Coordinates of C-alpha atoms in Angstrom, one line a residue:
M1 CA 141.1 110.7 77.5
C2 CA 137.7 110.5 79.2
I3 CA 136.8 110.3 82.8
R4 CA 134.0 107.9 83.1
D5 CA 132.1 107.4 86.4
R6 CA 131.0 103.9 86.9
Y7 CA 127.5 105.2 87.0
M8 CA 127.8 107.5 84.1
G9 CA 128.1 107.0 80.4
N10 CA 130.0 108.9 77.6
R11 CA 127.5 111.9 77.5
F12 CA 129.3 114.2 79.9
N13 CA 133.0 113.2 79.1
V14 CA 135.7 115.3 80.8
M15 CA 137.9 116.9 78.0
G16 CA 141.3 115.5 77.3
K17 CA 144.4 117.5 75.9
Q18 CA 144.0 116.4 72.4
D19 CA 140.4 117.5 71.8
Y20 CA 140.2 120.4 74.5
S21 CA 140.6 123.2 71.9
R22 CA 137.9 121.8 69.6
R23 CA 135.5 121.2 72.4
A24 CA 136.1 124.7 73.8
I25 CA 135.2 126.3 70.5
G26 CA 132.2 124.2 70.0
E27 CA 131.1 124.9 73.5
G28 CA 131.3 128.7 72.8
I29 CA 129.3 128.3 69.5
A30 CA 126.7 126.2 71.3
V31 CA 126.1 128.7 74.0
M32 CA 125.9 131.5 71.5
A33 CA 123.3 129.6 69.4
I34 CA 121.1 128.8 72.5
F35 CA 121.4 132.4 73.5
I36 CA 120.2 133.7 70.1
L37 CA 117.5 131.1 69.6
T38 CA 116.1 131.3 73.2
Y39 CA 116.6 134.9 74.2
G40 CA 116.2 136.5 70.8
T41 CA 112.6 135.4 70.7
A42 CA 111.7 136.1 74.3
E43 CA 108.6 138.2 75.1
G44 CA 108.9 140.2 78.4
N45 CA 110.5 138.0 80.9
I46 CA 109.2 134.8 79.4
I47 CA 111.1 132.9 76.7
N48 CA 109.4 131.2 73.7
P49 CA 108.7 127.5 74.8
L50 CA 109.1 126.3 71.2
S51 CA 112.3 128.1 70.6
A52 CA 113.9 127.0 73.9
V53 CA 113.1 123.3 73.3
S54 CA 114.1 123.4 69.8
A55 CA 117.6 125.2 70.6
Y56 CA 118.4 122.7 73.3
F57 CA 117.3 119.8 71.1
I58 CA 119.5 120.9 68.1
I59 CA 122.5 121.6 70.3
F60 CA 122.4 118.2 72.3
S61 CA 121.6 116.2 69.2
F62 CA 124.2 117.5 66.7
M63 CA 126.9 118.9 69.0
Q64 CA 127.1 116.8 72.2
A65 CA 129.0 113.8 70.6
P66 CA 131.8 115.9 69.1
Y67 CA 131.9 118.8 71.3
G68 CA 130.3 117.8 74.6
A69 CA 127.6 120.6 74.6
Q70 CA 127.5 121.3 78.4
V71 CA 126.3 124.9 77.6
N72 CA 126.1 125.9 81.3
P73 CA 128.8 126.5 83.8
A74 CA 126.7 124.8 86.5
V75 CA 126.8 121.6 84.3
T76 CA 130.6 122.0 84.1
L77 CA 131.0 122.4 87.9
S78 CA 129.1 119.2 88.0
L79 CA 131.7 117.6 85.8
F80 CA 134.5 119.0 87.9
L81 CA 133.0 117.5 91.1
M82 CA 132.5 114.2 89.2
E83 CA 136.2 114.1 88.2
K84 CA 137.3 115.2 91.7
R85 CA 135.4 112.2 93.0
K86 CA 137.4 110.0 90.8
K87 CA 140.8 111.6 91.5
D88 CA 142.7 113.2 94.3
S89 CA 144.3 115.9 92.0
V90 CA 142.2 117.7 89.5
K91 CA 143.3 120.4 87.0
Y92 CA 140.7 122.8 87.7
K93 CA 142.0 125.5 85.4
K94 CA 140.5 123.9 82.3
Y95 CA 137.0 124.0 84.0
I96 CA 137.5 127.6 84.8
A97 CA 138.5 128.3 81.2
F98 CA 135.6 126.2 80.0
G99 CA 133.1 128.5 82.0
L100 CA 134.7 131.6 80.6
I101 CA 134.4 130.4 77.2
Q102 CA 130.7 129.7 77.8
C103 CA 130.3 133.3 79.0
I104 CA 132.2 134.7 75.9
G105 CA 129.8 132.8 73.7
A106 CA 126.8 134.3 75.4
L107 CA 128.3 137.7 74.9
F108 CA 128.7 137.1 71.3
G109 CA 125.1 136.1 71.2
A110 CA 124.0 139.3 72.9
M111 CA 126.2 141.2 70.3
I112 CA 124.3 139.5 67.4
I113 CA 121.0 140.1 69.0
N114 CA 121.8 143.8 69.3
I115 CA 122.9 143.9 65.7
L116 CA 119.5 142.4 64.9
Q117 CA 118.0 145.3 66.9
I118 CA 116.2 143.1 69.3
D119 CA 115.9 144.1 72.9
L120 CA 117.6 141.8 75.4
L121 CA 115.7 140.5 78.3
K122 CA 115.8 142.7 81.4
L123 CA 116.6 141.0 84.6
T124 CA 114.6 142.7 87.4
P125 CA 114.1 140.4 90.3
N126 CA 111.4 141.4 92.7
N127 CA 113.0 140.0 95.8
I128 CA 116.7 139.1 96.0
T129 CA 116.1 136.3 98.4
S130 CA 113.4 134.7 96.5
A131 CA 115.2 135.1 93.2
F132 CA 118.3 133.5 94.7
I133 CA 116.4 130.5 96.1
C134 CA 114.5 130.0 92.8
E135 CA 117.6 130.2 90.6
A136 CA 119.4 127.8 92.9
M137 CA 116.6 125.1 93.0
F138 CA 115.7 125.1 89.3
T139 CA 119.4 125.1 88.3
A140 CA 119.6 122.0 90.5
V141 CA 116.7 120.6 88.6
I142 CA 118.4 121.3 85.2
C143 CA 121.7 119.8 86.4
F144 CA 119.9 116.6 87.8
V145 CA 117.9 116.2 84.5
C146 CA 121.3 116.3 82.6
L147 CA 122.7 113.6 84.9
V148 CA 119.7 111.4 84.7
S149 CA 119.0 111.7 81.0
C150 CA 122.6 111.0 80.3
D151 CA 123.0 108.0 82.5
R152 CA 123.7 104.7 80.7
R153 CA 121.5 103.0 83.1
L154 CA 118.6 104.4 81.3
S155 CA 117.7 102.5 78.1
A156 CA 116.7 105.7 76.3
S157 CA 120.0 107.5 77.2
T158 CA 120.6 109.6 73.8
P159 CA 121.5 113.0 73.2
H160 CA 118.0 113.6 71.6
I161 CA 116.3 112.7 74.9
A162 CA 118.8 114.9 76.8
G163 CA 118.1 117.8 74.5
L164 CA 114.2 117.4 75.0
T165 CA 114.4 117.0 78.7
V166 CA 116.8 119.8 79.3
G167 CA 114.9 122.1 77.0
C168 CA 111.5 121.3 78.6
A169 CA 113.2 122.0 82.1
A170 CA 114.4 125.3 80.8
V171 CA 111.1 126.2 79.7
L172 CA 109.6 125.0 82.9
A173 CA 112.0 127.3 84.9
S174 CA 111.2 130.2 82.8
I175 CA 107.4 130.0 83.1
T176 CA 107.5 129.0 86.8
I177 CA 110.2 131.5 88.2
G178 CA 110.3 134.0 85.2
P179 CA 108.3 136.6 87.0
V180 CA 110.4 136.2 90.3
S181 CA 114.1 136.0 88.9
G182 CA 113.9 135.7 85.0
G183 CA 114.3 132.0 85.1
I184 CA 117.8 132.1 83.5
V185 CA 119.3 129.1 85.6
N186 CA 122.6 129.6 83.6
P187 CA 125.4 131.8 84.7
A188 CA 126.8 132.2 81.1
I189 CA 123.3 133.4 79.8
A190 CA 123.0 135.8 82.8
F191 CA 126.5 137.2 82.0
G192 CA 125.5 137.9 78.2
L193 CA 122.2 139.4 79.1
L194 CA 123.5 141.7 81.9
F195 CA 126.7 142.8 80.1
G196 CA 125.1 142.8 76.8
R197 CA 122.2 145.0 77.9
T198 CA 124.6 147.5 79.7
F199 CA 127.3 147.8 77.0
F200 CA 125.5 147.2 73.8
Q201 CA 122.0 148.7 74.5
G202 CA 122.8 151.4 76.9
G203 CA 121.3 149.9 80.0
P204 CA 122.1 151.2 83.5
F205 CA 125.5 150.0 85.0
G206 CA 123.3 149.3 88.1
D207 CA 122.1 146.2 86.6
L208 CA 125.5 144.6 86.8
K209 CA 125.2 144.6 90.5
L210 CA 122.8 141.5 90.1
I211 CA 125.7 139.3 88.3
W212 CA 126.5 137.7 91.8
L213 CA 123.0 136.4 92.2
Y214 CA 123.0 134.8 88.7
I215 CA 126.4 133.2 89.2
L216 CA 126.4 132.0 92.8
A217 CA 122.9 130.7 92.8
P218 CA 123.1 128.4 89.9
L219 CA 126.6 127.0 91.1
L220 CA 125.0 126.3 94.5
G221 CA 122.2 124.4 92.5
A222 CA 124.8 122.5 90.6
V223 CA 126.4 121.3 93.9
L224 CA 123.1 120.5 95.3
A225 CA 122.2 118.4 92.1
Y226 CA 125.4 116.5 92.4
S227 CA 125.1 115.7 96.0
I228 CA 121.5 114.4 95.5
Y229 CA 122.5 112.2 92.5
F230 CA 125.7 110.7 93.6
D231 CA 125.7 110.9 97.5
I232 CA 122.0 110.2 98.1
L233 CA 120.4 108.2 95.1
R234 CA 123.5 106.2 94.4
E235 CA 124.6 105.4 97.9
E236 CA 121.1 104.5 98.9
R237 CA 120.6 102.4 95.7
I238 CA 117.4 104.1 94.9
L239 CA 118.7 104.1 91.2
M240 CA 119.5 100.9 89.5
P241 CA 123.1 100.1 89.1
P242 CA 124.5 99.9 85.4
P243 CA 124.9 96.8 83.6
E244 CA 128.6 97.0 83.9
E245 CA 128.5 96.9 87.7
E246 CA 126.0 94.0 87.6
A247 CA 128.4 92.0 85.3
E248 CA 131.3 93.0 87.5
R249 CA 129.5 91.7 90.7
G250 CA 128.5 88.6 88.9
Q251 CA 132.2 87.9 88.0
K252 CA 133.4 88.7 91.3
A253 CA 130.8 86.3 93.0
R254 CA 131.9 83.4 90.5
L255 CA 135.5 84.0 91.4
D256 CA 134.6 84.0 95.2
N257 CA 132.7 80.8 94.6
Q258 CA 135.8 79.2 92.7
V259 CA 138.1 80.2 95.5
G260 CA 135.7 78.7 98.1
D261 CA 135.5 75.5 96.1
N262 CA 139.3 75.0 95.8
E263 CA 139.7 75.7 99.6
E264 CA 137.1 73.0 100.3
R265 CA 138.9 70.5 98.1
K266 CA 142.2 71.2 99.7
S267 CA 140.7 70.7 103.2
L268 CA 139.1 67.3 102.1
L269 CA 142.6 66.2 100.7

């Protein structure tokens, strides 16, 4: 069973009971692959642009259809808010479980990178307030790009386009705010980096104090992106309505005209 918003397509479907386990496993594998391909080739605090774009392109192209490929707890939060918009009662436990699986996938990625004897990216924000704002704002950009690129109103709405746009947005975040916060914009990736560096590579336990920043800021950015997309752009009709809504409006208008004609005929008789 899939939850489909009238303004959204099949790209970010909410999981049903039948395929939940398969999607959960695929999600963990996807996060692990992105972690290895992106942060296994990082230099200093800047990720390799080609590796990042390629990783997101591969994951979204080949794993989004069967497994969902959200690869970010912030995106998962956006899905939760989308389903909550459709329903009064939402089973939030499956979303929490999905976020935990994403974190576990990133942790396995950190383990593999450690086995390959590659140093994990060290997160050393210069200023906590600036890092929080940067992570929140650029996570909002990531989530907004996901929502827009996977909207059926866009003619080029395909997993390939989503992979390229999200990958480019991740590279932009790393280059722009990398010196400030590391440009992670993904709570699962931050979890893998912090815990992997601490427990696998002997890093200081004091680094774990930063985990709240890299979890809370992206989740706040996800809420911001959701609000902008659904409450502002949609409500103000800045974005074009989908073809289904146009067809529904046309059908309703024709029915109203038929009812009006019938009432007029009865009045004449």
